[in-house]
Coordinates of C-alpha atoms in Angstrom, one line a residue:
Chain A
M1246 CA -51.6 -17.3 -13.0
S1247 CA -50.5 -20.6 -11.7
A1248 CA -47.4 -19.4 -10.0
R1249 CA -48.1 -17.8 -6.6
L1250 CA -45.8 -16.2 -4.1
Q1251 CA -47.4 -15.3 -0.8
V1252 CA -46.1 -13.9 2.4
L1253 CA -48.1 -14.9 5.5
P1254 CA -48.0 -12.5 8.4
Q1255 CA -48.7 -15.3 10.9
P1256 CA -47.1 -18.7 11.0
E1257 CA -49.3 -21.7 10.3
P1258 CA -50.8 -23.1 13.5
A1259 CA -50.4 -26.7 14.7
P1260 CA -47.5 -28.0 12.7
R1261 CA -47.5 -31.8 12.1
A1262 CA -44.7 -34.1 13.2
P1263 CA -42.2 -35.0 12.0
E1264 CA -42.2 -32.3 9.4
A1265 CA -42.0 -29.4 11.8
L1266 CA -40.7 -29.1 15.4
G1267 CA -42.4 -26.0 16.6
E1268 CA -43.3 -22.7 15.1
R1269 CA -42.8 -23.0 11.3
L1270 CA -40.9 -20.2 9.6
L1271 CA -41.2 -21.6 6.1
A1272 CA -43.4 -24.0 4.3
V1273 CA -42.7 -25.0 0.7
R1274 CA -45.6 -26.8 -1.0
G1275 CA -45.8 -28.5 -4.4
L1276 CA -43.0 -26.4 -5.7
T1277 CA -42.2 -26.8 -9.4
L1278 CA -39.5 -24.7 -10.9
R1279 CA -38.2 -24.3 -14.5
Y1280 CA -36.0 -22.1 -16.6
G1281 CA -37.6 -20.9 -19.8
R1282 CA -39.0 -23.7 -22.0
N1283 CA -36.8 -26.5 -20.4
P1284 CA -38.5 -29.3 -18.5
P1285 CA -38.9 -28.4 -14.8
A1286 CA -35.6 -28.6 -12.8
V1287 CA -37.5 -29.6 -9.7
E1288 CA -41.0 -30.9 -9.3
E1289 CA -43.5 -31.1 -6.4
V1290 CA -40.9 -30.2 -3.7
E1291 CA -42.4 -30.1 -0.2
F1292 CA -40.7 -29.2 3.1
A1293 CA -41.1 -27.0 6.1
V1294 CA -38.6 -25.4 8.5
A1295 CA -39.3 -24.7 12.1
A1296 CA -37.9 -21.8 14.2
G1297 CA -34.3 -22.5 15.0
E1298 CA -34.1 -25.6 12.8
L1299 CA -31.2 -26.3 10.4
V1300 CA -32.1 -28.1 7.3
S1301 CA -29.6 -29.3 4.7
L1302 CA -30.6 -29.8 1.1
V1303 CA -28.2 -32.1 -0.7
G1304 CA -28.2 -33.6 -4.2
P1305 CA -26.3 -34.0 -7.4
S1306 CA -24.9 -30.8 -9.0
G1307 CA -27.4 -29.2 -11.3
C1308 CA -30.4 -30.8 -9.7
G1309 CA -32.0 -27.4 -8.9
K1310 CA -31.1 -27.0 -5.2
S1311 CA -30.0 -23.4 -5.7
T1312 CA -33.2 -22.6 -7.6
I1313 CA -35.3 -23.7 -4.7
L1314 CA -33.5 -21.2 -2.5
R1315 CA -33.9 -18.5 -5.1
A1316 CA -37.6 -19.2 -5.3
I1317 CA -37.9 -19.0 -1.5
A1318 CA -36.1 -15.6 -1.6
G1319 CA -38.5 -14.4 -4.4
L1320 CA -35.7 -14.2 -7.0
H1321 CA -37.3 -17.0 -9.1
R1322 CA -41.0 -17.2 -9.9
P1323 CA -42.3 -20.7 -9.4
E1324 CA -44.1 -22.5 -12.2
R1325 CA -46.4 -24.2 -9.6
G1326 CA -46.6 -24.4 -5.9
T1327 CA -46.3 -21.9 -3.1
V1328 CA -43.7 -20.6 -0.7
E1329 CA -45.1 -19.5 2.6
L1330 CA -43.0 -17.5 4.9
G1331 CA -43.8 -17.2 8.6
V1332 CA -41.5 -14.3 9.0
A1333 CA -41.4 -10.9 7.5
R1334 CA -39.3 -10.7 4.3
R1335 CA -36.7 -8.5 5.9
A1336 CA -36.1 -11.3 8.5
L1337 CA -35.0 -13.5 5.6
G1338 CA -31.3 -13.5 4.9
F1339 CA -29.6 -14.9 1.8
L1340 CA -26.0 -15.9 1.8
F1341 CA -24.9 -16.5 -1.8
Q1342 CA -22.3 -18.9 -3.3
D1343 CA -20.0 -16.2 -4.5
D1344 CA -18.7 -13.3 -2.5
A1345 CA -19.9 -10.5 -4.7
L1346 CA -19.9 -7.3 -2.6
L1347 CA -20.4 -3.9 -4.0
P1348 CA -16.9 -3.1 -5.3
W1349 CA -17.4 0.6 -4.9
R1350 CA -18.3 0.4 -1.3
T1351 CA -15.9 -0.2 1.6
A1352 CA -16.4 -3.3 3.8
R1353 CA -18.1 -1.1 6.4
D1354 CA -20.5 0.5 3.9
N1355 CA -21.3 -2.9 2.4
V1356 CA -22.3 -4.2 5.8
A1357 CA -24.2 -1.0 6.5
L1358 CA -26.2 -1.3 3.3
G1359 CA -29.0 -3.5 4.6
L1360 CA -29.2 -1.5 7.8
R1361 CA -29.6 1.7 5.8
F1362 CA -32.4 0.1 3.7
A1363 CA -34.1 -0.8 7.0
G1364 CA -34.1 2.9 7.8
M1365 CA -31.1 3.3 10.1
S1366 CA -29.2 6.6 10.0
R1367 CA -25.9 6.5 8.2
R1368 CA -23.9 7.1 11.4
E1369 CA -25.8 4.4 13.4
A1370 CA -25.5 1.9 10.5
R1371 CA -21.8 2.4 10.2
A1372 CA -21.3 2.0 13.9
E1373 CA -23.3 -1.2 13.8
A1374 CA -21.4 -2.4 10.8
E1375 CA -18.1 -1.9 12.5
A1376 CA -19.4 -3.9 15.5
W1377 CA -20.3 -6.8 13.2
L1378 CA -17.0 -6.7 11.4
A1379 CA -15.3 -6.9 14.7
R1380 CA -17.5 -9.8 15.8
L1381 CA -16.3 -11.7 12.7
G1382 CA -12.7 -10.9 13.3
L1383 CA -12.4 -8.1 10.8
A1384 CA -11.8 -5.2 13.3
G1385 CA -9.9 -2.3 11.6
L1386 CA -10.6 -3.5 8.1
G1387 CA -13.9 -1.5 7.7
G1388 CA -12.3 1.1 5.5
R1389 CA -11.0 -1.4 2.9
Y1390 CA -12.6 -2.0 -0.5
P1391 CA -13.5 -5.5 -1.5
A1392 CA -10.5 -5.6 -3.9
Q1393 CA -8.2 -5.1 -0.9
L1394 CA -9.6 -8.1 1.0
S1395 CA -8.8 -11.8 0.7
G1396 CA -11.4 -14.3 -0.3
G1397 CA -12.0 -15.4 3.3
Q1398 CA -12.3 -11.8 4.5
R1399 CA -14.8 -11.0 1.7
K1400 CA -16.8 -14.0 2.8
R1401 CA -16.9 -12.7 6.3
V1402 CA -18.0 -9.3 5.2
A1403 CA -20.8 -11.0 3.2
L1404 CA -21.7 -12.9 6.4
A1405 CA -21.7 -9.7 8.5
Q1406 CA -23.8 -8.1 5.8
V1407 CA -26.5 -10.7 6.2
L1408 CA -26.2 -11.3 10.0
A1409 CA -26.4 -7.6 10.8
L1410 CA -30.0 -7.6 9.7
R1411 CA -30.8 -10.2 12.4
P1412 CA -32.5 -12.7 10.2
R1413 CA -34.7 -15.4 11.7
L1414 CA -34.4 -17.5 8.6
L1415 CA -31.1 -17.8 6.7
L1416 CA -30.8 -19.3 3.2
M1417 CA -27.3 -20.4 2.3
D1418 CA -26.2 -21.6 -1.2
E1419 CA -22.9 -23.4 -0.7
P1420 CA -21.6 -20.3 0.9
F1421 CA -18.1 -21.5 1.6
A1422 CA -17.4 -23.7 -1.3
A1423 CA -14.8 -21.3 -2.8
L1424 CA -12.7 -21.1 0.4
D1425 CA -9.7 -23.2 1.1
A1426 CA -10.3 -26.0 3.6
I1427 CA -8.9 -24.4 6.7
V1428 CA -10.5 -21.0 6.3
R1429 CA -13.7 -22.8 5.3
Q1430 CA -13.7 -24.8 8.5
Q1431 CA -13.1 -21.7 10.6
V1432 CA -15.8 -19.5 9.0
T1433 CA -18.3 -22.4 9.0
Q1434 CA -17.7 -23.0 12.8
E1435 CA -18.1 -19.2 13.5
L1436 CA -21.4 -19.2 11.6
L1437 CA -22.6 -22.3 13.3
R1438 CA -21.9 -20.9 16.7
W1439 CA -23.8 -17.7 15.9
V1440 CA -26.7 -19.5 14.4
E1441 CA -27.1 -21.9 17.4
R1442 CA -26.8 -19.1 19.9
E1443 CA -29.4 -16.8 18.2
G1444 CA -31.7 -19.7 17.2
I1445 CA -31.7 -18.8 13.5
A1446 CA -33.4 -21.3 11.2
V1447 CA -31.3 -22.3 8.2
V1448 CA -31.8 -23.9 4.8
L1449 CA -28.4 -24.9 3.6
V1450 CA -27.8 -26.0 0.0
T1451 CA -24.6 -28.1 -0.4
H1452 CA -23.2 -31.1 -2.2
D1453 CA -20.9 -31.9 0.6
L1454 CA -22.5 -34.7 2.6
E1455 CA -20.2 -34.2 5.6
E1456 CA -21.1 -30.6 5.8
A1457 CA -24.7 -31.3 5.4
I1458 CA -24.8 -33.7 8.3
A1459 CA -22.4 -31.8 10.5
L1460 CA -24.6 -28.6 10.5
A1461 CA -28.1 -29.9 10.1
D1462 CA -31.0 -31.2 12.2
R1463 CA -32.5 -32.8 9.1
V1464 CA -31.0 -33.7 5.7
L1465 CA -33.2 -33.7 2.7
L1466 CA -31.9 -35.4 -0.4
L1467 CA -32.9 -34.2 -3.8
G1468 CA -32.8 -36.6 -6.8
Q1469 CA -31.2 -36.2 -10.2
G1470 CA -32.8 -33.5 -12.3
P1471 CA -34.7 -32.7 -14.4
R1472 CA -37.9 -33.2 -12.5
A1473 CA -35.9 -33.7 -9.3
R1474 CA -37.9 -34.5 -6.2
I1475 CA -37.0 -35.0 -2.6
Q1476 CA -35.9 -38.7 -2.4
A1477 CA -35.2 -39.1 1.3
R1478 CA -35.4 -37.2 4.6
H1479 CA -33.1 -38.1 7.4
P1480 CA -33.1 -36.6 10.9
V1481 CA -29.6 -36.0 12.4
D1482 CA -29.6 -37.1 16.1
I1483 CA -26.5 -35.3 17.3
P1484 CA -26.9 -32.8 20.2
R1485 CA -26.0 -29.1 20.0
P1486 CA -24.0 -27.1 20.3
R1487 CA -21.7 -28.9 17.8
D1488 CA -18.1 -28.7 17.2
L1489 CA -17.4 -29.2 13.5
V1490 CA -14.4 -31.5 14.1
A1491 CA -15.8 -33.5 17.0
V1492 CA -19.2 -34.0 15.3
R1493 CA -17.5 -36.3 12.7
G1494 CA -16.5 -38.6 15.5
H1495 CA -20.1 -38.9 16.9
P1496 CA -21.5 -42.5 16.7
A1497 CA -24.5 -41.4 14.7
F1498 CA -22.4 -39.6 12.0
A1499 CA -20.8 -42.5 10.1
P1500 CA -24.0 -44.6 9.7
L1501 CA -26.0 -41.6 8.5
Y1502 CA -23.2 -40.7 6.1
R1503 CA -23.3 -44.2 4.6
R1504 CA -27.1 -44.1 4.3
L1505 CA -27.0 -40.7 2.6
W1506 CA -24.3 -41.9 0.2
R1507 CA -26.3 -45.0 -0.7
D1508 CA -29.4 -42.9 -1.3
L1509 CA -27.5 -40.4 -3.3
S1510 CA -25.9 -43.1 -5.5
R1511 CA -29.3 -44.6 -6.0
A1512 CA -30.8 -41.2 -6.9
M1513 CA -28.0 -40.8 -9.5
G1514 CA -28.8 -44.2 -11.0
R1515 CA -25.8 -46.1 -9.6
E1516 CA -26.0 -48.9 -7.0
E1517 CA -22.8 -48.1 -5.3
T1518 CA -21.4 -47.7 -1.8
P1519 CA -18.1 -46.2 -1.0
Chain B
M939 CA 15.5 3.2 -4.9
S940 CA 12.0 4.0 -3.7
A941 CA 8.9 4.1 -6.0
S942 CA 8.7 7.8 -5.9
D943 CA 12.4 8.1 -6.9
R944 CA 11.8 5.8 -9.8
G945 CA 8.8 7.9 -10.8
L946 CA 11.0 11.0 -10.7
S947 CA 13.7 9.5 -12.8
V948 CA 11.1 8.4 -15.4
A949 CA 9.7 12.0 -15.5
L950 CA 13.3 13.2 -15.8
R951 CA 14.1 11.0 -18.8
R952 CA 10.9 11.9 -20.6
T953 CA 11.6 15.6 -20.1
L954 CA 15.1 15.0 -21.3
G955 CA 13.8 13.3 -24.5
L956 CA 11.6 16.3 -25.2
A957 CA 14.4 18.7 -24.5
L958 CA 16.7 16.8 -26.8
L959 CA 14.2 16.9 -29.7
L960 CA 13.6 20.6 -29.3
A961 CA 17.4 21.3 -29.1
F962 CA 18.0 19.3 -32.3
W963 CA 15.1 21.1 -34.0
E964 CA 16.4 24.5 -32.9
W965 CA 19.9 23.6 -34.1
G966 CA 18.7 22.2 -37.4
A967 CA 16.6 25.3 -38.2
R968 CA 19.5 27.6 -37.4
A969 CA 22.1 25.6 -39.2
G970 CA 19.9 25.3 -42.3
V971 CA 19.4 21.5 -42.1
I972 CA 15.6 22.0 -41.6
D973 CA 13.8 24.5 -43.7
P974 CA 12.3 27.1 -41.3
F975 CA 9.5 27.7 -43.8
Y976 CA 8.1 24.3 -43.1
A977 CA 9.4 23.8 -39.5
P978 CA 10.3 27.1 -37.9
A979 CA 12.6 26.8 -34.9
P980 CA 11.0 26.3 -31.5
S981 CA 12.2 29.8 -30.5
T982 CA 10.4 31.3 -33.4
V983 CA 7.2 29.4 -32.5
A984 CA 7.6 30.5 -28.9
G985 CA 8.0 34.1 -30.1
T986 CA 4.8 33.9 -32.2
L987 CA 3.0 32.3 -29.2
F988 CA 4.1 35.2 -27.0
A989 CA 3.0 37.8 -29.6
L990 CA -0.4 36.1 -30.0
F991 CA -1.1 36.4 -26.3
Q992 CA 0.4 39.8 -25.9
G993 CA -1.8 41.4 -28.5
G994 CA -4.9 40.4 -26.5
T995 CA -6.7 39.6 -29.8
L996 CA -6.4 35.9 -29.1
Y997 CA -8.7 35.7 -26.1
P998 CA -12.0 36.1 -27.9
H999 CA -10.9 33.2 -30.2
I1000 CA -9.9 31.0 -27.2
A1001 CA -13.2 31.8 -25.6
A1002 CA -15.1 30.9 -28.7
T1003 CA -13.5 27.5 -29.1
F1004 CA -13.6 26.8 -25.4
S1005 CA -17.3 27.6 -25.1
A1006 CA -18.2 25.5 -28.2
A1007 CA -16.2 22.5 -26.9
L1008 CA -17.4 22.7 -23.3
L1009 CA -21.1 23.3 -24.3
G1010 CA -20.8 20.4 -26.7
L1011 CA -19.1 18.2 -24.1
G1012 CA -21.7 19.0 -21.4
A1013 CA -24.7 18.6 -23.7
G1014 CA -23.2 15.5 -25.3
L1015 CA -22.7 13.9 -21.9
L1016 CA -26.2 14.7 -20.8
I1017 CA -28.0 13.7 -24.0
G1018 CA -25.9 10.7 -24.7
G1019 CA -26.1 9.6 -21.1
L1020 CA -29.9 10.0 -20.9
L1021 CA -30.5 8.3 -24.2
G1022 CA -28.2 5.4 -23.3
F1023 CA -29.8 5.1 -19.9
T1024 CA -33.3 5.0 -21.1
A1025 CA -32.5 2.8 -24.1
A1026 CA -30.8 0.2 -21.8
L1027 CA -33.8 0.1 -19.5
I1028 CA -36.6 0.3 -22.1
R1029 CA -36.2 -2.4 -24.7
P1030 CA -38.4 -1.0 -27.4
L1031 CA -36.6 2.3 -27.3
A1032 CA -33.3 0.5 -27.7
D1033 CA -34.6 -1.2 -30.8
L1034 CA -35.7 2.2 -32.1
L1035 CA -32.4 4.0 -31.4
E1036 CA -29.8 1.3 -32.0
P1037 CA -29.7 1.3 -35.8
F1038 CA -29.5 5.1 -35.8
M1039 CA -26.8 5.2 -33.3
M1040 CA -24.8 2.4 -35.0
L1041 CA -24.9 4.3 -38.2
L1042 CA -23.8 7.5 -36.5
N1043 CA -21.1 5.5 -34.8
A1044 CA -19.8 4.0 -38.0
V1045 CA -19.5 7.1 -40.1
P1046 CA -16.9 9.8 -39.4
R1047 CA -19.3 12.2 -37.8
V1048 CA -17.3 15.3 -38.8
I1049 CA -18.9 14.9 -42.3
L1050 CA -22.0 16.4 -40.7
A1051 CA -20.2 19.8 -40.2
P1052 CA -21.3 21.4 -43.5
L1053 CA -24.9 20.3 -42.8
F1054 CA -24.8 21.9 -39.3
V1055 CA -23.5 25.1 -40.8
I1056 CA -26.6 25.2 -43.1
W1057 CA -28.9 24.4 -40.2
F1058 CA -27.4 26.5 -37.4
G1059 CA -25.3 29.2 -39.2
I1060 CA -21.7 30.0 -38.8
D1061 CA -21.9 31.1 -35.2
L1062 CA -21.6 29.0 -32.0
G1063 CA -24.6 26.8 -32.8
S1064 CA -23.0 24.7 -35.5
K1065 CA -19.8 24.1 -33.5
V1066 CA -21.7 23.0 -30.4
A1067 CA -23.9 20.8 -32.5
L1068 CA -20.9 19.0 -34.1
S1069 CA -19.2 18.7 -30.7
L1070 CA -22.4 17.4 -29.2
V1071 CA -22.9 14.7 -31.8
L1072 CA -19.3 13.5 -31.6
V1073 CA -19.6 13.2 -27.8
A1074 CA -23.2 12.0 -27.5
V1075 CA -22.7 8.9 -29.6
L1076 CA -19.6 7.9 -27.7
V1077 CA -21.3 8.4 -24.3
F1078 CA -24.5 6.7 -25.5
F1079 CA -22.6 3.5 -26.1
A1080 CA -20.6 3.8 -22.9
V1081 CA -23.8 4.2 -20.8
Y1082 CA -25.8 1.6 -22.8
N1083 CA -23.1 -1.0 -22.4
G1084 CA -22.5 0.0 -18.9
I1085 CA -26.0 -0.8 -17.9
R1086 CA -26.2 -3.9 -20.0
D1087 CA -23.1 -5.1 -18.3
V1088 CA -24.3 -4.6 -14.8
D1089 CA -23.5 -7.5 -12.6
R1090 CA -26.9 -9.3 -11.9
R1091 CA -25.5 -10.8 -8.7
L1092 CA -25.1 -7.3 -7.3
V1093 CA -28.7 -6.4 -8.1
E1094 CA -29.8 -9.6 -6.3
R1095 CA -27.6 -8.7 -3.3
V1096 CA -29.3 -5.3 -3.0
L1097 CA -32.7 -6.9 -3.4
T1098 CA -32.2 -9.6 -0.8
L1099 CA -30.7 -7.0 1.6
G1100 CA -34.1 -5.2 1.5
G1101 CA -33.4 -2.5 -1.2
G1102 CA -36.0 -1.4 -3.6
R1103 CA -35.7 -0.3 -7.3
L1104 CA -34.4 3.1 -6.3
A1105 CA -31.7 1.5 -4.2
V1106 CA -30.7 -0.8 -7.1
L1107 CA -30.4 2.2 -9.3
R1108 CA -28.3 4.2 -6.9
E1109 CA -26.2 1.4 -5.5
V1110 CA -25.6 -0.7 -8.6
Y1111 CA -26.5 1.0 -11.8
L1112 CA -25.1 4.4 -11.3
P1113 CA -21.7 3.3 -10.0
S1114 CA -21.3 0.7 -12.8
V1115 CA -22.2 3.3 -15.4
T1116 CA -19.9 5.9 -13.8
A1117 CA -17.0 3.5 -14.3
W1118 CA -17.8 3.1 -18.0
V1119 CA -18.3 6.8 -18.6
M1120 CA -15.1 7.7 -16.8
G1121 CA -13.3 5.3 -19.1
S1122 CA -14.5 7.2 -22.2
L1123 CA -14.3 10.7 -20.7
R1124 CA -10.8 11.4 -22.1
V1125 CA -11.8 10.4 -25.6
A1126 CA -14.9 12.6 -25.1
V1127 CA -12.8 15.6 -24.3
G1128 CA -10.7 15.1 -27.4
F1129 CA -13.9 14.7 -29.4
A1130 CA -15.4 17.9 -28.0
F1131 CA -12.4 19.9 -29.2
T1132 CA -12.3 18.1 -32.5
G1133 CA -15.9 19.1 -33.1
A1134 CA -15.3 22.7 -32.1
V1135 CA -12.2 23.2 -34.2
V1136 CA -13.4 21.3 -37.2
G1137 CA -16.6 23.3 -37.1
E1138 CA -14.5 26.4 -37.2
F1139 CA -12.5 25.2 -40.1
V1140 CA -15.6 24.8 -42.1
A1141 CA -17.2 28.1 -41.6
S1142 CA -16.7 30.7 -38.9
S1143 CA -15.7 34.2 -38.0
R1144 CA -13.7 33.4 -34.9
G1145 CA -12.2 30.6 -32.8
L1146 CA -8.9 28.8 -32.8
G1147 CA -10.0 26.8 -35.8
Y1148 CA -10.7 30.0 -37.7
L1149 CA -7.2 31.3 -36.8
L1150 CA -5.7 28.0 -37.8
S1151 CA -7.3 28.0 -41.2
F1152 CA -6.3 31.6 -41.7
A1153 CA -2.6 30.8 -40.8
Q1154 CA -2.7 27.9 -43.2
S1155 CA -4.0 30.1 -46.0
T1156 CA -1.1 32.5 -45.5
Y1157 CA 1.4 29.6 -45.2
N1158 CA 2.3 30.8 -41.7
A1159 CA 3.8 27.6 -40.2
A1160 CA 5.0 29.3 -37.0
Q1161 CA 1.5 30.6 -36.2
T1162 CA 0.0 27.2 -37.1
L1163 CA 2.3 25.4 -34.7
A1164 CA 1.7 28.0 -32.0
L1165 CA -2.1 27.6 -32.3
I1166 CA -1.7 23.8 -32.3
L1167 CA 0.3 24.1 -29.0
I1168 CA -2.5 26.2 -27.5
V1169 CA -5.2 23.6 -28.3
M1170 CA -2.9 20.8 -27.0
A1171 CA -2.3 22.7 -23.8
F1172 CA -6.1 23.0 -23.2
V1173 CA -6.8 19.4 -24.0
L1174 CA -4.0 18.3 -21.7
L1175 CA -5.4 20.5 -18.9
L1176 CA -8.8 18.9 -19.3
F1177 CA -7.2 15.4 -19.4
W1178 CA -5.5 16.2 -16.1
L1179 CA -8.8 17.4 -14.6
G1180 CA -10.5 14.2 -16.0
G1181 CA -7.8 12.0 -14.5
W1182 CA -8.2 13.7 -11.2
L1183 CA -11.9 13.2 -11.3
E1184 CA -11.5 9.5 -12.3
R1185 CA -9.1 8.9 -9.4
R1186 CA -11.5 10.4 -7.0
L1187 CA -14.6 8.6 -8.3
L1188 CA -13.0 5.2 -9.0
R1189 CA -10.9 5.1 -5.9
W1190 CA -12.3 1.6 -5.2
R1191 CA -10.6 0.3 -8.3
H1192 CA -7.1 1.2 -7.5
P1193 CA -7.1 1.7 -3.8

């Protein structure tokens, strides 16, 4: 079988610059993904993520960004290429685009779910879940069902669900796209603070260039599908910790934004600048 | 006016409507506007009902119908549920079962009653069989569709949070299916009693259906109405139980 999915117990030694900064948590090699008989959505995609590194993956809608994340998480079998994980699979968190929680479980039990899978007792898992809900500003809402929560609250529950498992690598598929601008800014900032403090590595899929730059250490640009490849890789030289509002005023921000926009327009077949 | 006050006044108006109908009926029968041969006065029906219970001869009949309906309901839920579950998860089995189930679903299944009498005799067996078939087909489709309709995203959530196949089954499939089955439980209860009573119409030596067909053959409208009331009371009781169960199990839906 050409498709292979392997989990390496040990991270690869001696990473090369500039692809990886230190210990690599993830290496994607020659990844080609397709749905059914269609031509491949993405082709020969290569990148690596170091411990604590935030990488944004941007590109036109429908270019296969999400599928790359799904392949990393083992939800989509690659046509060709490999995904190597330098962490155990349970140290991999996936934050999805929608906020689908188990509707028949309370917020508390939704957060406790992964902890229970990891072998924690019901009582311990619930206590831990409550602590995570409190940390994300949802204290006292643990007994509510998803139907009783607002969109922003559900998103926070989903975030608590993933963070409670203490991931070392977090995959995020436009996680806050459905939220209104203010709530989105708040939740994103909270997440960023947590990720920076805990040194969690992130692969963020987004089509929002500002968000991509504001959060990431590196921005990878995927071209127009089908057969999309990585067209450009830009480092983001803005120090951490970052404030989501202040970062937009950093001198490095605007030039990078313009370059990314130019690259993206080129990738989509239009020679345009804003 | 609070919500509970409004609920009370609705209940009051409904009771009033029923009381008015009964009062009109009673008056009509006594005044000769309604022929008591066809529609005996409510007081006459109540008297017949009372007499039926007082004699003590009614209880074996109630027991017969009740056991047929409940056995049919239980077995129907179990068999229909298991078939639906396995068919939804094992594709070839679904291809095998679906045409058969479609056919059973399309025809009025009570036409099987005479056949069941030939196969299982005039005792409990044929009634349970009819009840079972009525319920099982309904539950089969409820469970089958329930599983087919499972939200893929929830399955992926459970998998990415570290759950295995068993966890997916317990956390996603079972609750989804429960919701579908609860939705058809009321209909299933009605079907179970339909099966039992119709089975008794066709051939039997006891049961409420047997008494009904006896009352009909003697043109005893009062007794017929009294027996109908008994069946209705039992079905309503089961509806209420089912509703209670539904509220408990599906609390997440209407918290």
